[in-house]
Amino acid sequence: MGDLQIIVGEDEEARILSCAPPDGIKGLICKSQEAKEFAYCPYSNFRVGAALLAHDGTVFTGCNVENACYNLGVCAERNAIAKAVSEGYRNFKAIAIASDLNEQFISPCGGCRQFMREFGTHWDVYLSKPDGSYVETTVAQLLPVSFGPEDLKKKKVFTIQNGF
Ligand SMILES: [Zn+2]
């Protein structure tokens, strides 16, 4: 694809150094592929990148970050969202996700779907392949009949008094 500048290093391993992304979906996917390059995944060797588009056009990227204590590992999608929220952003238009799977569009794990859903159900999720091809879906489609922050405010049959 023409969106990526790929060079071959001394070790013959192709690395994506930079992409000059066009605006729009392809650009967001390109940024998710760039983010994938920073994946820290010595245990799974499964690189994932994400690029999150905020309402004002700002893009936050994330990669998976694993840990010797396996269950502390954080997914690329959650990393990107946490970065955005920590900088004051809560309104998102889309997220693109990239992996090294050649024959399959990378799909977010259940935990990340819930993490996305916290910030609304009607925003776009682009599941991509390394060649830049993608499937467009939404948070609502990935996590139907979901539980979210609005549900906590709904009428209940029982209310805990004074925190007990
Ligand atoms: Zn995940």
Tab-separated table of N, CA, C and O in Angstrom, residues 39-114:
chain	number	residue	atom	x	y	z
A	39	ALA	N	5.033	-1.839	20.282
A	39	ALA	CA	4.462	-2.858	21.167
A	39	ALA	C	5.555	-3.505	22.028
A	39	ALA	O	6.635	-3.845	21.536
A	40	TYR	N	5.245	-3.642	23.313
A	40	TYR	CA	6.145	-4.358	24.229
A	40	TYR	C	5.448	-5.667	24.560
A	40	TYR	O	4.546	-5.724	25.401
A	41	CYS	N	5.827	-6.719	23.855
A	41	CYS	CA	5.081	-7.981	23.971
A	41	CYS	C	6.036	-9.175	23.952
A	41	CYS	O	5.907	-10.062	23.103
A	42	PRO	N	7.014	-9.204	24.905
A	42	PRO	CA	7.992	-10.288	24.896
A	42	PRO	C	7.393	-11.650	25.233
A	42	PRO	O	8.042	-12.672	25.007
A	43	TYR	N	6.195	-11.680	25.778
A	43	TYR	CA	5.596	-12.957	26.202
A	43	TYR	C	4.691	-13.532	25.128
A	43	TYR	O	4.769	-14.708	24.808
A	44	SER	N	3.847	-12.697	24.564
A	44	SER	CA	2.936	-13.187	23.524
A	44	SER	C	3.530	-13.054	22.121
A	44	SER	O	3.112	-13.759	21.207
A	45	ASN	N	4.479	-12.142	21.945
A	45	ASN	CA	4.973	-11.809	20.605
A	45	ASN	C	3.829	-11.455	19.671
A	45	ASN	O	3.892	-11.719	18.469
A	46	PHE	N	2.817	-10.866	20.212
A	46	PHE	CA	1.640	-10.484	19.439
A	46	PHE	C	1.498	-8.971	19.512
A	46	PHE	O	1.018	-8.410	20.496
A	47	ARG	N	1.958	-8.311	18.453
A	47	ARG	CA	1.973	-6.849	18.466
A	47	ARG	C	0.599	-6.277	18.085
A	47	ARG	O	-0.025	-6.739	17.129
A	48	VAL	N	0.194	-5.278	18.853
A	48	VAL	CA	-1.061	-4.584	18.544
A	48	VAL	C	-0.831	-3.082	18.678
A	48	VAL	O	-0.108	-2.631	19.574
A	49	GLY	N	-1.431	-2.342	17.764
A	49	GLY	CA	-1.404	-0.884	17.837
A	49	GLY	C	-2.812	-0.348	17.709
A	49	GLY	O	-3.686	-0.991	17.119
A	50	ALA	N	-3.026	0.822	18.286
A	50	ALA	CA	-4.336	1.456	18.181
A	50	ALA	C	-4.150	2.951	17.971
A	50	ALA	O	-3.174	3.543	18.452
A	51	ALA	N	-5.071	3.529	17.235
A	51	ALA	CA	-5.092	4.985	17.047
A	51	ALA	C	-6.521	5.458	17.273
A	51	ALA	O	-7.454	5.002	16.601
A	52	LEU	N	-6.645	6.350	18.228
A	52	LEU	CA	-7.950	6.821	18.688
A	52	LEU	C	-8.170	8.254	18.220
A	52	LEU	O	-7.349	9.130	18.486
A	53	LEU	N	-9.275	8.471	17.507
A	53	LEU	CA	-9.597	9.802	16.979
A	53	LEU	C	-10.594	10.496	17.896
A	53	LEU	O	-11.718	10.024	18.079
A	54	ALA	N	-10.171	11.600	18.477
A	54	ALA	CA	-11.047	12.367	19.374
A	54	ALA	C	-11.930	13.319	18.563
A	54	ALA	O	-11.705	13.535	17.370
A	55	HIS	N	-12.919	13.893	19.222
A	55	HIS	CA	-13.927	14.713	18.538
A	55	HIS	C	-13.324	15.893	17.791
A	55	HIS	O	-13.852	16.322	16.775
A	56	ASP	N	-12.198	16.410	18.281
A	56	ASP	CA	-11.611	17.603	17.648
A	56	ASP	C	-10.517	17.263	16.640
A	56	ASP	O	-9.815	18.139	16.161
A	57	GLY	N	-10.365	15.965	16.339
A	57	GLY	CA	-9.373	15.567	15.347
A	57	GLY	C	-8.050	15.108	15.934
A	57	GLY	O	-7.197	14.592	15.210
A	58	THR	N	-7.879	15.287	17.247
A	58	THR	CA	-6.644	14.824	17.883
A	58	THR	C	-6.597	13.299	17.870
A	58	THR	O	-7.608	12.640	18.099
A	59	VAL	N	-5.419	12.753	17.587
A	59	VAL	CA	-5.262	11.299	17.568
A	59	VAL	C	-4.334	10.874	18.708
A	59	VAL	O	-3.257	11.444	18.881
A	60	PHE	N	-4.789	9.891	19.457
A	60	PHE	CA	-3.975	9.300	20.524
A	60	PHE	C	-3.658	7.865	20.120
A	60	PHE	O	-4.557	7.119	19.732
A	61	THR	N	-2.395	7.491	20.237
A	61	THR	CA	-2.021	6.132	19.866
A	61	THR	C	-1.690	5.317	21.101
A	61	THR	O	-1.414	5.872	22.175
A	62	GLY	N	-1.721	4.002	20.929
A	62	GLY	CA	-1.358	3.102	22.023
A	62	GLY	C	-0.867	1.782	21.458
A	62	GLY	O	-1.190	1.420	20.314
A	63	CYS	N	-0.050	1.096	22.241
A	63	CYS	CA	0.382	-0.250	21.871
A	63	CYS	C	0.163	-1.145	23.086
A	63	CYS	O	-0.057	-0.646	24.192
A	64	ASN	N	0.215	-2.437	22.874
A	64	ASN	CA	0.107	-3.328	24.029
A	64	ASN	C	1.407	-3.285	24.831
A	64	ASN	O	2.502	-3.176	24.263
A	65	VAL	N	1.265	-3.340	26.139
A	65	VAL	CA	2.414	-3.318	27.051
A	65	VAL	C	2.254	-4.492	28.013
A	65	VAL	O	1.391	-4.469	28.896
A	66	GLU	N	3.081	-5.512	27.812
A	66	GLU	CA	2.974	-6.707	28.644
A	66	GLU	C	3.859	-6.595	29.879
A	66	GLU	O	4.630	-5.636	30.030
A	67	ASN	N	3.745	-7.585	30.761
A	67	ASN	CA	4.472	-7.541	32.027
A	67	ASN	C	4.836	-8.955	32.448
A	67	ASN	O	4.106	-9.903	32.147
A	68	ALA	N	5.947	-9.082	33.174
A	68	ALA	CA	6.359	-10.394	33.682
A	68	ALA	C	5.271	-10.986	34.575
A	68	ALA	O	5.115	-12.204	34.654
A	69	CYS	N	4.531	-10.131	35.259
A	69	CYS	CA	3.316	-10.556	35.948
A	69	CYS	C	2.211	-10.487	34.898
A	69	CYS	O	1.618	-9.432	34.672
A	70	TYR	N	1.980	-11.598	34.220
A	70	TYR	CA	1.196	-11.609	32.983
A	70	TYR	C	-0.090	-10.799	33.032
A	70	TYR	O	-0.437	-10.103	32.100
A	71	ASN	N	-0.846	-10.944	34.139
A	71	ASN	CA	-2.164	-10.316	34.122
A	71	ASN	C	-2.137	-8.801	34.300
A	71	ASN	O	-3.173	-8.160	34.304
A	72	LEU	N	-0.977	-8.209	34.383
A	72	LEU	CA	-0.873	-6.752	34.398
A	72	LEU	C	-0.744	-6.164	32.998
A	72	LEU	O	-0.730	-4.945	32.834
A	73	GLY	N	-0.635	-6.996	31.996
A	73	GLY	CA	-0.506	-6.504	30.632
A	73	GLY	C	-1.682	-5.633	30.239
A	73	GLY	O	-2.811	-5.861	30.664
A	74	VAL	N	-1.398	-4.617	29.440
A	74	VAL	CA	-2.449	-3.690	28.995
A	74	VAL	C	-2.527	-3.714	27.474
A	74	VAL	O	-1.502	-3.699	26.792
A	75	CYS	N	-3.750	-3.731	26.979
A	75	CYS	CA	-3.984	-3.762	25.537
A	75	CYS	C	-3.734	-2.388	24.902
A	75	CYS	O	-3.824	-1.352	25.573
A	76	ALA	N	-3.475	-2.406	23.609
A	76	ALA	CA	-3.234	-1.169	22.855
A	76	ALA	C	-4.430	-0.225	22.909
A	76	ALA	O	-4.271	0.994	23.081
A	77	GLU	N	-5.623	-0.784	22.773
A	77	GLU	CA	-6.824	0.052	22.735
A	77	GLU	C	-7.009	0.788	24.063
A	77	GLU	O	-7.306	1.980	24.109
A	78	ARG	N	-6.865	0.060	25.151
A	78	ARG	CA	-7.041	0.676	26.469
A	78	ARG	C	-5.947	1.701	26.740
A	78	ARG	O	-6.188	2.731	27.385
A	79	ASN	N	-4.749	1.418	26.266
A	79	ASN	CA	-3.661	2.376	26.425
A	79	ASN	C	-3.987	3.687	25.725
A	79	ASN	O	-3.800	4.766	26.298
A	80	ALA	N	-4.471	3.595	24.502
A	80	ALA	CA	-4.801	4.808	23.737
A	80	ALA	C	-5.916	5.588	24.435
A	80	ALA	O	-5.848	6.816	24.550
A	81	ILE	N	-6.928	4.878	24.901
A	81	ILE	CA	-8.058	5.546	25.560
A	81	ILE	C	-7.601	6.199	26.865
A	81	ILE	O	-7.962	7.336	27.175
A	82	ALA	N	-6.788	5.488	27.632
A	82	ALA	CA	-6.307	6.059	28.897
A	82	ALA	C	-5.446	7.298	28.653
A	82	ALA	O	-5.523	8.278	29.398
A	83	LYS	N	-4.648	7.270	27.608
A	83	LYS	CA	-3.840	8.444	27.272
A	83	LYS	C	-4.744	9.634	26.984
A	83	LYS	O	-4.504	10.747	27.448
A	84	ALA	N	-5.789	9.389	26.193
A	84	ALA	CA	-6.703	10.472	25.811
A	84	ALA	C	-7.440	11.018	27.036
A	84	ALA	O	-7.494	12.235	27.238
A	85	VAL	N	-7.967	10.124	27.844
A	85	VAL	CA	-8.733	10.562	29.015
A	85	VAL	C	-7.831	11.339	29.970
A	85	VAL	O	-8.227	12.360	30.540
A	86	SER	N	-6.601	10.895	30.103
A	86	SER	CA	-5.669	11.573	31.014
A	86	SER	C	-5.262	12.946	30.510
A	86	SER	O	-4.650	13.728	31.235
A	87	GLU	N	-5.605	13.234	29.257
A	87	GLU	CA	-5.339	14.570	28.719
A	87	GLU	C	-6.623	15.360	28.494
A	87	GLU	O	-6.638	16.348	27.758
A	88	GLY	N	-7.714	14.881	29.114
A	88	GLY	CA	-8.938	15.664	29.107
A	88	GLY	C	-9.939	15.313	28.024
A	88	GLY	O	-10.948	15.992	27.868
A	89	TYR	N	-9.689	14.260	27.268
A	89	TYR	CA	-10.593	13.876	26.171
A	89	TYR	C	-11.512	12.725	26.590
A	89	TYR	O	-11.035	11.726	27.136
A	90	ARG	N	-12.816	12.890	26.309
A	90	ARG	CA	-13.766	11.819	26.598
A	90	ARG	C	-14.736	11.576	25.456
A	90	ARG	O	-15.622	10.742	25.571
A	91	ASN	N	-14.588	12.333	24.407
A	91	ASN	CA	-15.523	12.262	23.280
A	91	ASN	C	-14.768	11.762	22.052
A	91	ASN	O	-13.888	12.456	21.537
A	92	PHE	N	-15.107	10.565	21.615
A	92	PHE	CA	-14.326	9.946	20.547
A	92	PHE	C	-15.167	9.644	19.321
A	92	PHE	O	-16.345	9.301	19.421
A	93	LYS	N	-14.518	9.748	18.172
A	93	LYS	CA	-15.179	9.462	16.894
A	93	LYS	C	-14.889	8.052	16.411
A	93	LYS	O	-15.748	7.400	15.829
A	94	ALA	N	-13.643	7.614	16.610
A	94	ALA	CA	-13.257	6.320	16.033
A	94	ALA	C	-11.967	5.811	16.647
A	94	ALA	O	-11.174	6.586	17.194
A	95	ILE	N	-11.772	4.499	16.521
A	95	ILE	CA	-10.489	3.899	16.891
A	95	ILE	C	-10.130	2.889	15.807
A	95	ILE	O	-10.993	2.160	15.313
A	96	ALA	N	-8.862	2.898	15.407
A	96	ALA	CA	-8.361	1.909	14.446
A	96	ALA	C	-7.411	0.977	15.187
A	96	ALA	O	-6.654	1.411	16.068
A	97	ILE	N	-7.461	-0.297	14.841
A	97	ILE	CA	-6.643	-1.298	15.521
A	97	ILE	C	-5.834	-2.063	14.480
A	97	ILE	O	-6.372	-2.457	13.433
A	98	ALA	N	-4.548	-2.287	14.790
A	98	ALA	CA	-3.656	-2.987	13.863
A	98	ALA	C	-2.936	-4.128	14.569
A	98	ALA	O	-2.599	-4.019	15.748
A	99	SER	N	-2.697	-5.208	13.830
A	99	SER	CA	-1.882	-6.310	14.353
A	99	SER	C	-1.062	-6.872	13.197
A	99	SER	O	-1.056	-6.306	12.099
A	100	ASP	N	-0.384	-7.980	13.436
A	100	ASP	CA	0.405	-8.617	12.377
A	100	ASP	C	-0.337	-9.783	11.729
A	100	ASP	O	0.238	-10.509	10.918
A	101	LEU	N	-1.586	-9.977	12.091
A	101	LEU	CA	-2.363	-11.069	11.493
A	101	LEU	C	-2.621	-10.762	10.023
A	101	LEU	O	-3.233	-9.753	9.693
A	102	ASN	N	-2.156	-11.662	9.172
A	102	ASN	CA	-2.272	-11.428	7.732
A	102	ASN	C	-3.650	-11.733	7.183
A	102	ASN	O	-4.121	-11.082	6.264
A	103	GLU	N	-4.267	-12.752	7.741
A	103	GLU	CA	-5.494	-13.261	7.126
A	103	GLU	C	-6.733	-12.966	7.952
A	103	GLU	O	-7.786	-13.543	7.711
A	104	GLN	N	-6.576	-12.098	8.923
A	104	GLN	CA	-7.711	-11.830	9.806
A	104	GLN	C	-7.686	-10.377	10.260
A	104	GLN	O	-6.613	-9.841	10.550
A	105	PHE	N	-8.832	-9.765	10.311
A	105	PHE	CA	-8.929	-8.411	10.837
A	105	PHE	C	-8.859	-8.496	12.360
A	105	PHE	O	-9.614	-9.251	12.971
A	106	ILE	N	-7.959	-7.713	12.953
A	106	ILE	CA	-7.770	-7.789	14.403
A	106	ILE	C	-9.016	-7.251	15.117
A	106	ILE	O	-9.535	-6.203	14.775
A	107	SER	N	-9.446	-7.999	16.099
A	107	SER	CA	-10.674	-7.654	16.808
A	107	SER	C	-10.347	-7.416	18.279
A	107	SER	O	-9.553	-8.146	18.870
A	108	PRO	N	-10.936	-6.390	18.886
A	108	PRO	CA	-10.603	-6.080	20.272
A	108	PRO	C	-11.127	-7.129	21.259
A	108	PRO	O	-12.188	-7.719	21.036
A	109	CYS	N	-10.400	-7.323	22.338
A	109	CYS	CA	-10.820	-8.273	23.363
A	109	CYS	C	-12.059	-7.734	24.090
A	109	CYS	O	-12.421	-6.560	23.963
A	110	GLY	N	-12.685	-8.588	24.848
A	110	GLY	CA	-13.902	-8.195	25.555
A	110	GLY	C	-13.676	-7.044	26.516
A	110	GLY	O	-14.514	-6.146	26.646
A	111	GLY	N	-12.533	-7.068	27.198
A	111	GLY	CA	-12.238	-6.002	28.144
A	111	GLY	C	-12.142	-4.649	27.453
A	111	GLY	O	-12.651	-3.638	27.955
A	112	CYS	N	-11.517	-4.616	26.310
A	112	CYS	CA	-11.379	-3.355	25.574
A	112	CYS	C	-12.716	-2.880	25.032
A	112	CYS	O	-12.970	-1.681	24.955
A	113	ARG	N	-13.574	-3.824	24.641
A	113	ARG	CA	-14.910	-3.428	24.167
A	113	ARG	C	-15.667	-2.704	25.282
A	113	ARG	O	-16.302	-1.681	25.055
A	114	GLN	N	-15.578	-3.210	26.476
A	114	GLN	CA	-16.237	-2.562	27.606
A	114	GLN	C	-15.586	-1.216	27.915
A	114	GLN	O	-16.259	-0.246	28.262
